[in-house]
C-alpha positions as MATLAB code, in Angstrom:
seq = 'MQHARNQALWMMTPLAVVVIALVAFPTLYAYFVSVHDARLSGESASFLGLNNYASMLTNPSFYGSIYYSAKFALFATAAELVVGICLAVLFNRKFRGKGIFTSLLLLPLMVAPSLFALIFRLMLNEFVGIVPYYLNLWGITVNPFDPAWVNVTLVAIDAMQWIPFVFIIVYAGLTTIPEELYEAARVDGANPIQSFFRITLPLLVPTLTIVAFLRAIDSFKIYDMIYVLTNGGPGELTTSVSLFIYKKAFLEGNIGEATAASVLLTFLLAPVLALSMKFIVRRGA';
ca = [
       0.000    0.000    0.000;
       2.799    2.392    0.924;
       4.669    1.412   -2.229;
       1.630    2.213   -4.398;
       1.226    5.570   -2.676;
       4.863    6.462   -3.301;
       4.498    5.495   -6.949;
       1.447    7.757   -7.268;
       3.357   10.643   -5.709;
       6.265   10.159   -8.109;
       3.882   10.079  -11.087;
       2.201   13.312   -9.949;
       5.501   15.132   -9.456;
       5.929   16.249  -13.114;
       2.371   17.618  -13.170;
       2.956   19.464   -9.899;
       6.163   20.985  -11.294;
       4.343   22.149  -14.450;
       1.488   23.685  -12.427;
       3.909   25.505  -10.145;
       6.009   26.743  -13.074;
       3.140   27.848  -15.327;
       0.429   28.870  -12.866;
       1.544   29.352   -9.280;
       4.804   31.212   -9.910;
       3.413   33.703  -12.506;
       0.400   34.383  -10.266;
       2.501   35.042   -7.179;
       4.943   37.139   -9.205;
       2.037   39.204  -10.566;
       0.903   39.959   -7.018;
       4.484   40.926   -6.155;
       4.824   43.269   -9.151;
       1.407   44.847   -8.537;
       2.549   46.291   -5.183;
       5.798   47.710   -6.552;
       6.643   50.687   -8.745;
       7.728   48.386  -11.575;
       8.699   50.167  -14.779;
       9.338   48.887  -18.292;
      12.648   50.773  -18.257;
      13.973   48.273  -15.711;
      14.580   50.798  -12.941;
      14.686   49.401   -9.415;
      11.093   48.977   -8.208;
      10.256   50.426   -4.824;
       7.479   49.038   -2.649;
       4.225   51.000   -3.023;
       1.792   48.926   -1.045;
      -1.719   49.209   -2.508;
      -1.083   52.495   -4.346;
      -1.238   50.845   -7.780;
      -4.606   49.313   -6.906;
      -5.877   52.670   -5.613;
      -4.683   54.349   -8.808;
      -6.607   51.874  -10.936;
      -9.731   51.996   -8.783;
      -9.862   55.788   -9.190;
      -9.056   55.729  -12.913;
     -12.192   56.391  -15.039;
     -10.466   54.945  -18.110;
     -10.149   51.569  -16.343;
     -13.886   51.437  -15.692;
     -14.593   52.717  -19.193;
     -12.524   49.935  -20.744;
     -14.321   47.287  -18.667;
     -17.686   48.731  -19.687;
     -16.665   48.751  -23.338;
     -15.424   45.130  -23.190;
     -18.687   44.009  -21.564;
     -20.770   45.905  -24.127;
     -18.716   44.545  -27.006;
     -18.988   40.980  -25.670;
     -22.760   41.307  -25.311;
     -23.460   42.606  -28.816;
     -20.862   40.448  -30.571;
     -22.016   37.253  -28.843;
     -25.679   38.023  -29.560;
     -24.991   38.681  -33.246;
     -22.877   35.544  -33.605;
     -25.490   33.372  -31.880;
     -28.415   34.635  -33.965;
     -26.670   34.330  -37.331;
     -24.859   31.103  -36.367;
     -28.133   29.412  -35.373;
     -29.860   30.552  -38.564;
     -27.021   29.195  -40.714;
     -26.914   25.901  -38.809;
     -30.644   25.397  -39.292;
     -30.308   26.323  -42.964;
     -27.473   23.843  -43.505;
     -29.176   21.050  -41.530;
     -30.741   19.642  -44.671;
     -29.601   18.084  -47.909;
     -28.808   20.346  -50.855;
     -26.370   20.365  -53.752;
     -22.926   21.786  -52.932;
     -23.452   21.573  -49.176;
     -19.871   20.409  -48.560;
     -18.358   23.237  -50.612;
     -20.500   25.926  -48.977;
     -19.720   24.544  -45.515;
     -15.991   24.659  -46.246;
     -16.253   28.240  -47.524;
     -18.237   29.221  -44.458;
     -15.520   27.902  -42.161;
     -12.683   29.738  -43.920;
     -12.635   32.795  -41.576;
     -11.843   30.482  -38.659;
      -8.556   29.547  -40.309;
      -7.305   33.139  -40.473;
      -5.502   34.736  -37.540;
      -7.651   37.481  -35.943;
      -4.958   40.122  -36.475;
      -4.651   39.231  -40.167;
      -8.436   39.146  -40.514;
      -8.576   42.636  -38.995;
      -5.796   43.874  -41.276;
      -7.708   42.696  -44.363;
     -10.761   44.698  -43.278;
      -8.583   47.665  -42.288;
      -7.488   47.890  -45.910;
     -10.904   47.126  -47.395;
     -12.606   49.791  -45.249;
      -9.941   52.481  -45.540;
     -11.684   55.717  -46.493;
      -8.998   56.604  -49.081;
      -7.993   53.301  -50.703;
     -10.607   50.847  -49.434;
     -12.796   49.016  -51.926;
     -15.918   49.234  -49.731;
     -15.973   53.084  -49.348;
     -15.170   53.331  -53.078;
     -18.287   51.429  -54.155;
     -20.410   53.107  -51.502;
     -19.346   56.475  -52.948;
     -20.378   55.301  -56.419;
     -23.858   54.686  -55.030;
     -23.894   58.085  -53.369;
     -23.321   56.755  -49.872;
     -20.592   58.638  -48.038;
     -19.707   56.930  -44.787;
     -16.506   56.244  -42.879;
     -16.836   52.906  -41.036;
     -14.314   54.084  -38.451;
     -15.888   57.397  -37.474;
     -17.373   57.555  -33.948;
     -20.916   56.964  -35.181;
     -20.110   53.672  -36.926;
     -16.910   52.312  -35.418;
     -18.617   50.093  -32.826;
     -20.946   48.600  -35.419;
     -17.945   47.978  -37.660;
     -15.967   46.210  -34.929;
     -18.880   44.013  -33.865;
     -19.628   43.125  -37.495;
     -16.016   42.153  -38.248;
     -15.746   40.079  -35.064;
     -19.038   38.396  -35.912;
     -17.886   37.589  -39.445;
     -14.864   35.750  -38.075;
     -16.586   33.852  -35.268;
     -20.035   33.075  -36.683;
     -18.506   29.934  -38.282;
     -17.471   28.750  -34.809;
     -21.037   29.113  -33.520;
     -22.360   27.558  -36.718;
     -20.248   24.406  -36.496;
     -21.044   23.804  -32.809;
     -24.781   24.388  -33.251;
     -24.807   22.307  -36.430;
     -23.235   19.423  -34.497;
     -25.938   19.862  -31.863;
     -28.677   19.760  -34.491;
     -27.454   16.421  -35.820;
     -28.072   14.838  -32.382;
     -31.794   15.692  -32.374;
     -33.784   12.584  -33.389;
     -35.700   12.963  -36.657;
     -38.617   11.079  -35.080;
     -39.442   14.161  -32.989;
     -39.932   16.269  -36.131;
     -42.002   13.518  -37.790;
     -44.256   13.337  -34.734;
     -44.602   17.129  -34.758;
     -45.565   17.084  -38.443;
     -48.173   14.408  -37.769;
     -49.608   16.650  -35.035;
     -49.828   19.514  -37.543;
     -46.854   21.623  -36.370;
     -45.322   23.928  -38.974;
     -41.507   24.455  -39.250;
     -41.554   27.561  -37.041;
     -43.452   25.748  -34.297;
     -41.070   22.777  -34.580;
     -38.114   25.122  -34.217;
     -39.396   26.838  -31.071;
     -40.953   23.719  -29.482;
     -38.289   21.106  -30.362;
     -35.089   22.500  -31.830;
     -34.470   25.476  -29.572;
     -35.217   23.747  -26.226;
     -32.983   20.786  -27.119;
     -30.204   23.159  -28.184;
     -30.155   25.104  -24.919;
     -27.186   23.181  -23.403;
     -25.188   23.620  -26.619;
     -26.098   27.296  -26.919;
     -25.181   27.899  -23.287;
     -21.676   26.568  -23.802;
     -21.217   28.426  -27.097;
     -22.458   31.697  -25.586;
     -20.170   31.223  -22.577;
     -17.088   30.588  -24.729;
     -17.795   33.431  -27.134;
     -18.599   35.900  -24.350;
     -15.277   35.171  -22.638;
     -13.353   35.433  -25.885;
     -15.113   38.637  -26.923;
     -14.604   40.250  -23.532;
     -10.844   39.827  -23.690;
     -10.589   41.017  -27.303;
      -7.343   42.785  -28.058;
      -5.681   42.036  -31.397;
      -8.555   42.944  -33.706;
      -9.213   46.301  -32.020;
      -5.489   47.028  -31.843;
      -5.146   46.582  -35.623;
      -8.371   48.339  -36.608;
      -8.610   51.339  -34.267;
      -5.905   51.044  -31.591;
      -8.663   51.877  -29.116;
      -9.698   55.126  -30.816;
     -11.111   57.541  -31.647;
      -9.920   58.759  -28.256;
     -10.763   55.899  -25.893;
     -14.062   55.068  -27.581;
     -13.068   51.479  -28.472;
     -10.491   50.744  -25.795;
     -11.122   47.280  -24.420;
      -9.766   46.331  -21.021;
      -7.069   44.139  -22.604;
      -5.930   47.071  -24.746;
      -6.044   49.382  -21.719;
      -3.705   47.050  -19.802;
      -1.411   46.759  -22.831;
      -1.146   50.535  -23.195;
      -0.561   50.951  -19.480;
       2.261   48.411  -19.567;
       4.005   49.010  -22.891;
       3.147   52.592  -23.907;
       3.229   54.223  -20.484;
       5.773   51.698  -19.220;
       3.960   51.302  -15.898;
       4.121   47.545  -15.350;
       3.018   47.861  -11.715;
      -0.295   49.563  -12.523;
      -0.893   47.276  -15.501;
      -0.418   44.220  -13.291;
      -2.667   45.718  -10.605;
      -5.354   46.251  -13.267;
      -5.007   42.607  -14.333;
      -5.347   41.380  -10.740;
      -8.399   43.586  -10.152;
      -9.957   42.294  -13.364;
      -9.401   38.720  -12.185;
     -11.194   39.411   -8.893;
     -13.971   41.231  -10.751;
     -14.612   38.398  -13.195;
     -14.176   35.470  -10.805;
     -17.723   35.685   -9.312;
     -19.246   36.108  -12.797;
     -17.413   33.057  -14.126;
     -18.286   31.020  -11.025;
     -21.996   31.830  -11.397;
     -21.854   31.059  -15.120;
     -20.216   27.684  -14.521;
     -22.761   26.899  -11.809;
     -25.580   27.692  -14.241;
     -24.028   25.542  -16.966;
     -23.508   22.583  -14.646;
     -27.037   22.896  -13.275;
     -28.501   22.895  -16.781;
     -26.466   19.792  -17.561;
     -24.689   21.472  -20.467;
];
């Protein structure tokens, strides 16, 4: 018995070393840096106590970036879910060229988000972009990156890249619904819309919950796409919290405040994530 226990301990040692090296040490070091006047220039960091945390908690830009990230996550996730579900339902039937269209639909997933954003940055450029050019030919003068349209533009571009992700997950969920349920509904006189709301949507709730959870998290921490398209502008209009922390660390060179902002964000999101996971587990997703 003792021999088996020792063997188990030896087998767990590599995992423990990896966890300490990749999780415990960076976390503890982040707490250490957050209470020091750490600078990107490498100057000796003096102990500041909780001053970095106080600076962040009284910084309106920090709250503004969190609000923007939450708003962006809400609208982007909603748009991706609605269009992704519609496409999955549309493709959940036999038609000619289904394989080709499915492959084309999944193409955006294979492009890096920063490259995807760069493509649209060029296409939407008000001077050389192909989209403003054709809009001008039709008498429509609009700059997709002016304050009135920039948020719509960012949500639309994010949705175009990640709708295929929602589509493929929901489509997989649709294939698990027994066809007998739809046949029984047809016998009872249900039309396609009634079948969708009475059969399809309720049975997809666990799948949709997981997809919404994953996309909301990913959208909330968005950084690369906004960095390429607007760099958080105009002003701070599109500054997400990830971009705010990046600018604090690498443009202002204040690593201590940037780390304090990251720690505060962790504590802020922990209850939300815990409640979300509890909901998902309770629903059996």
